[in-house]
GROMACS .gro file of C-alpha atoms in nm:
model
  253
    1MET     CA    1  10.794  11.991  11.530
    2SER     CA    2  10.423  11.986  11.625
    3LYS     CA    3  10.138  12.028  11.874
    4LYS     CA    4  10.025  11.694  11.778
    5VAL     CA    5  10.149  11.371  11.942
    6PHE     CA    6  10.306  11.093  11.707
    7ILE     CA    7  10.240  10.741  11.812
    8PHE     CA    8  10.392  10.453  11.588
    9ASP     CA    9  10.342  10.080  11.578
   10PHE     CA   10  10.679   9.921  11.568
   11ASP     CA   11  10.657   9.587  11.344
   12GLY     CA   12  10.558   9.667  10.983
   13VAL     CA   13  10.569  10.041  11.051
   14ILE     CA   14  10.940  10.116  11.155
   15CYS     CA   15  11.080   9.792  11.075
   16ASP     CA   16  11.013   9.468  10.859
   17SER     CA   17  11.038   9.183  11.138
   18THR     CA   18  10.889   8.935  10.929
   19PRO     CA   19  11.199   8.698  10.918
   20GLU     CA   20  11.250   8.735  11.294
   21CYS     CA   21  10.892   8.640  11.347
   22MET     CA   22  10.897   8.347  11.106
   23VAL     CA   23  11.203   8.208  11.281
   24SER     CA   24  11.046   8.264  11.625
   25ALA     CA   25  10.715   8.147  11.538
   26TRP     CA   26  10.889   7.827  11.384
   27ASN     CA   27  11.073   7.750  11.685
   28THR     CA   28  10.758   7.789  11.880
   29TRP     CA   29  10.534   7.573  11.708
   30ASN     CA   30  10.811   7.271  11.752
   31LYS     CA   31  10.819   7.376  12.121
   32PHE     CA   32  10.442   7.387  12.149
   33HIS     CA   33  10.415   7.044  11.989
   34ASN     CA   34  10.735   6.906  12.141
   35LYS     CA   35  10.891   6.821  11.827
   36ARG     CA   36  11.244   6.761  11.828
   37GLU     CA   37  11.356   6.975  11.533
   38ASN     CA   38  11.666   7.171  11.495
   39PHE     CA   39  11.656   7.547  11.656
   40LEU     CA   40  11.641   7.768  11.366
   41THR     CA   41  11.844   8.100  11.368
   42ASP     CA   42  11.750   8.223  11.021
   43LEU     CA   43  11.541   8.187  10.707
   44SER     CA   44  11.783   7.968  10.522
   45SER     CA   45  11.580   7.643  10.587
   46PHE     CA   46  11.264   7.762  10.486
   47LYS     CA   47  11.159   7.736  10.106
   48LYS     CA   48  11.066   8.053   9.907
   49LYS     CA   49  10.707   7.971   9.901
   50GLU     CA   50  10.697   7.894  10.281
   51ILE     CA   51  10.825   8.234  10.343
   52ASN     CA   52  10.579   8.386  10.082
   53SER     CA   53  10.278   8.230  10.255
   54PHE     CA   54  10.396   8.359  10.591
   55LYS     CA   55  10.414   8.716  10.459
   56LEU     CA   56  10.078   8.686  10.308
   57LEU     CA   57   9.912   8.600  10.639
   58ARG     CA   58  10.155   8.810  10.856
   59PRO     CA   59   9.937   9.160  10.811
   60PHE     CA   60   9.647   8.981  10.977
   61VAL     CA   61   9.845   8.903  11.296
   62ARG     CA   62   9.768   9.104  11.614
   63GLY     CA   63  10.029   9.004  11.881
   64ALA     CA   64  10.255   8.685  11.937
   65GLY     CA   65   9.964   8.460  12.040
   66GLU     CA   66   9.823   8.473  11.684
   67TYR     CA   67  10.103   8.317  11.541
   68PHE     CA   68   9.947   7.979  11.655
   69THR     CA   69   9.675   8.067  11.428
   70LEU     CA   70   9.919   8.151  11.147
   71MET     CA   71  10.108   7.840  11.169
   72ASN     CA   72   9.828   7.623  11.206
   73PHE     CA   73   9.715   7.740  10.867
   74LEU     CA   74  10.037   7.667  10.715
   75ASP     CA   75  10.069   7.316  10.892
   76VAL     CA   76   9.751   7.198  10.764
   77GLY     CA   77   9.806   7.321  10.400
   78TYR     CA   78   9.488   7.568  10.380
   79PRO     CA   79   9.515   7.741  10.060
   80ILE     CA   80   9.686   8.081  10.172
   81LYS     CA   81   9.511   8.288   9.897
   82ASN     CA   82   9.189   8.198  10.008
   83ILE     CA   83   9.214   8.327  10.378
   84SER     CA   84   9.022   8.634  10.417
   85LYS     CA   85   9.019   8.845  10.724
   86ASP     CA   86   8.682   8.697  10.839
   87ILE     CA   87   8.824   8.335  10.788
   88TYR     CA   88   9.134   8.432  11.001
   89GLU     CA   89   8.939   8.597  11.270
   90LYS     CA   90   8.701   8.296  11.320
   91SER     CA   91   9.019   8.082  11.357
   92VAL     CA   92   9.136   8.309  11.598
   93LEU     CA   93   8.837   8.278  11.828
   94ASN     CA   94   8.856   7.904  11.776
   95ASN     CA   95   9.221   7.881  11.901
   96GLU     CA   96   9.205   8.135  12.177
   97ILE     CA   97   9.332   7.895  12.468
   98ASN     CA   98   9.621   7.784  12.219
   99ASN     CA   99   9.709   8.139  12.103
  100GLN     CA  100   9.748   8.234  12.479
  101LYS     CA  101   9.982   7.931  12.571
  102TYR     CA  102  10.155   8.005  12.232
  103LYS     CA  103  10.234   8.347  12.321
  104GLU     CA  104  10.407   8.263  12.639
  105ILE     CA  105  10.622   7.990  12.457
  106PHE     CA  106  10.686   8.265  12.185
  107TYR     CA  107  10.873   8.513  12.400
  108HIS     CA  108  11.071   8.243  12.548
  109GLN     CA  109  11.178   8.130  12.227
  110ARG     CA  110  11.225   8.488  12.098
  111SER     CA  111  11.470   8.552  12.403
  112LEU     CA  112  11.638   8.236  12.344
  113LEU     CA  113  11.687   8.335  11.953
  114ARG     CA  114  11.852   8.683  12.069
  115SER     CA  115  12.054   8.514  12.314
  116LYS     CA  116  12.233   8.289  12.055
  117ASN     CA  117  12.370   8.568  11.870
  118LEU     CA  118  12.238   8.911  11.904
  119ASN     CA  119  12.400   9.093  11.618
  120GLU     CA  120  12.264   8.820  11.377
  121TRP     CA  121  11.932   8.868  11.558
  122ILE     CA  122  11.918   9.223  11.498
  123LYS     CA  123  11.989   9.157  11.119
  124LEU     CA  124  11.658   8.980  11.069
  125HIS     CA  125  11.488   9.325  11.120
  126LYS     CA  126  11.506   9.551  10.825
  127ILE     CA  127  11.453   9.922  10.928
  128PHE     CA  128  11.277  10.141  10.685
  129LYS     CA  129  11.549  10.434  10.608
  130PRO     CA  130  11.310  10.692  10.534
  131VAL     CA  131  11.095  10.600  10.871
  132LEU     CA  132  11.395  10.608  11.083
  133LYS     CA  133  11.501  10.961  10.945
  134PHE     CA  134  11.140  11.077  11.030
  135ILE     CA  135  11.137  10.924  11.379
  136SER     CA  136  11.486  11.028  11.450
  137LYS     CA  137  11.363  11.408  11.419
  138LEU     CA  138  11.068  11.334  11.639
  139TYR     CA  139  11.329  11.145  11.886
  140GLN     CA  140  11.540  11.442  11.893
  141ASP     CA  141  11.266  11.682  12.005
  142ASN     CA  142  11.132  11.446  12.270
  143GLU     CA  143  10.798  11.377  12.041
  144LEU     CA  144  10.839  10.999  11.965
  145TYR     CA  145  10.618  10.753  12.142
  146ILE     CA  146  10.570  10.365  12.056
  147ALA     CA  147  10.253  10.152  12.117
  148THR     CA  148  10.324   9.792  12.015
  149LEU     CA  149  10.231   9.434  12.083
  150LYS     CA  150  10.580   9.332  12.041
  151ASP     CA  151  10.773   9.296  12.379
  152LYS     CA  152  10.952   9.643  12.503
  153GLU     CA  153  11.319   9.479  12.531
  154SER     CA  154  11.314   9.382  12.137
  155VAL     CA  155  11.188   9.740  12.057
  156LYS     CA  156  11.464   9.900  12.263
  157ILE     CA  157  11.761   9.681  12.143
  158ILE     CA  158  11.658   9.723  11.742
  159LEU     CA  159  11.625  10.117  11.808
  160GLU     CA  160  11.944  10.146  11.987
  161SER     CA  161  12.129   9.997  11.734
  162ASN     CA  162  11.979  10.281  11.521
  163ASP     CA  163  12.086  10.556  11.762
  164ILE     CA  164  11.759  10.602  11.940
  165PHE     CA  165  11.736  10.567  12.304
  166LEU     CA  166  11.407  10.576  12.430
  167LYS     CA  167  11.287  10.576  12.775
  168ASP     CA  168  11.052  10.290  12.902
  169SER     CA  169  10.784  10.541  12.951
  170LYS     CA  170  10.779  10.601  12.589
  171ILE     CA  171  10.659  10.269  12.491
  172LEU     CA  172  10.390  10.078  12.553
  173ASP     CA  173  10.407   9.694  12.491
  174GLN     CA  174  10.212   9.382  12.490
  175SER     CA  175  10.266   9.338  12.893
  176GLN     CA  176  10.087   9.682  12.915
  177ILE     CA  177   9.829   9.690  12.651
  178ASN     CA  178   9.556   9.437  12.523
  179ASN     CA  179   9.475   9.674  12.204
  180LYS     CA  180   9.585   9.988  12.047
  181LEU     CA  181   9.292  10.193  12.144
  182SER     CA  182   9.378  10.170  12.523
  183ALA     CA  183   9.734  10.281  12.421
  184LEU     CA  184   9.623  10.575  12.244
  185ASN     CA  185   9.386  10.670  12.535
  186PHE     CA  186   9.660  10.626  12.790
  187PHE     CA  187   9.891  10.870  12.592
  188LYS     CA  188   9.577  11.114  12.544
  189ASP     CA  189   9.523  11.133  12.895
  190LEU     CA  190   9.898  11.157  12.971
  191PHE     CA  191   9.944  11.460  12.740
  192LYS     CA  192   9.602  11.580  12.821
  193LYS     CA  193   9.533  11.587  12.465
  194LYS     CA  194   9.216  11.580  12.239
  195ASN     CA  195   9.154  11.280  12.022
  196GLU     CA  196   9.205  11.454  11.712
  197GLU     CA  197   9.556  11.580  11.836
  198ILE     CA  198   9.691  11.245  11.832
  199ILE     CA  199   9.843  11.079  11.540
  200PHE     CA  200   9.883  10.703  11.501
  201ILE     CA  201  10.035  10.490  11.251
  202ASP     CA  202  10.009  10.108  11.205
  203ASP     CA  203  10.027   9.846  10.938
  204ASN     CA  204   9.733   9.636  11.056
  205VAL     CA  205   9.385   9.790  10.999
  206SER     CA  206   9.259   9.572  11.271
  207HIS     CA  207   9.409   9.794  11.519
  208LEU     CA  208   9.266  10.099  11.344
  209LEU     CA  209   8.909  10.060  11.308
  210GLU     CA  210   8.817  10.133  11.686
  211PRO     CA  211   9.063  10.470  11.714
  212ASN     CA  212   8.938  10.584  11.403
  213LYS     CA  213   8.580  10.570  11.540
  214LYS     CA  214   8.693  10.752  11.852
  215GLY     CA  215   8.829  11.032  11.631
  216TYR     CA  216   9.197  10.951  11.656
  217LEU     CA  217   9.397  11.068  11.331
  218VAL     CA  218   9.500  10.708  11.241
  219HIS     CA  219   9.672  10.608  10.913
  220LEU     CA  220   9.760  10.271  10.741
  221SER     CA  221  10.126  10.222  10.658
  222THR     CA  222  10.156  10.006  10.331
  223TRP     CA  223  10.542   9.998  10.287
  224CYS     CA  224  10.550   9.677  10.433
  225ASN     CA  225  10.332   9.376  10.410
  226CYS     CA  226  10.010   9.535  10.373
  227SER     CA  227   9.723   9.322  10.184
  228GLU     CA  228   9.485   9.458   9.927
  229GLU     CA  229   9.213   9.355  10.147
  230SER     CA  230   9.351   9.566  10.418
  231LYS     CA  231   9.351   9.860  10.216
  232SER     CA  232   8.998   9.807  10.082
  233ILE     CA  233   8.877   9.808  10.450
  234ALA     CA  234   9.086  10.112  10.536
  235LYS     CA  235   8.940  10.308  10.245
  236LYS     CA  236   8.571  10.188  10.338
  237ASN     CA  237   8.616  10.308  10.685
  238GLY     CA  238   8.768  10.625  10.597
  239ILE     CA  239   9.116  10.538  10.722
  240LYS     CA  240   9.390  10.726  10.552
  241LEU     CA  241   9.635  10.518  10.370
  242LEU     CA  242  10.036  10.612  10.412
  243ASN     CA  243  10.246  10.502  10.070
  244ASP     CA  244  10.542  10.679  10.232
  245ILE     CA  245  10.626  10.846  10.549
  246ILE     CA  246  10.680  11.178  10.361
  247GLN     CA  247  10.295  11.210  10.339
  248LEU     CA  248  10.259  11.223  10.695
  249GLU     CA  249  10.545  11.456  10.711
  250SER     CA  250  10.394  11.714  10.479
  251ASN     CA  251  10.074  11.688  10.637
  252TYR     CA  252  10.172  11.751  10.978
  253VAL     CA  253  10.539  11.874  11.010
   0.00000   0.00000   0.00000
């Protein structure tokens, strides 16, 4: 399709995993604090206000450990609309040790949730159909790569439920990378490409700032839970906004 290499983030770009993340984060929070609450498998126990608050903070999260920071904001009743990127970042730094402990429990709770009922777990992820159509073309041409702070097993299960069977080598996950810049550098070296030949799509502007400075072709996807603050930061830094996948297709394919 193209001489350029397409690399996609997963959550918020290929699918909306917010329901699954909220359930896993809630179960992890209770496990972390040794609360004897019921193990949840869906969103039915949450109030609409709780779901909306989670969605508002979700765009800030970079990896499973930071759900501790998100859940802490919800638990203490901090006014969600008053939480800026700077406030969130400071809280992440203040909770660094707890975030790391939380991350380990989170992946265990996710695996447990998945094992309870795999089909229901898959349904907690909403695949964006236009994106699926586009990445299916890339997959058929052996040109689809993913860099994510999600776990590889989850990514593969969701993709395979949509007839995309990626090799492990085409997915860099949270066990292999600490940030997206390192992922792009890895793929660039692997394919012996220039930075401007690597196209990366992510829904979290924090993941795009450093790659943008290094000359990678980065894009902020806005079709999931992208905040207005994220869009503003992207514009100030010259990062292209993608309102739909057709923009990407028309520019590069």
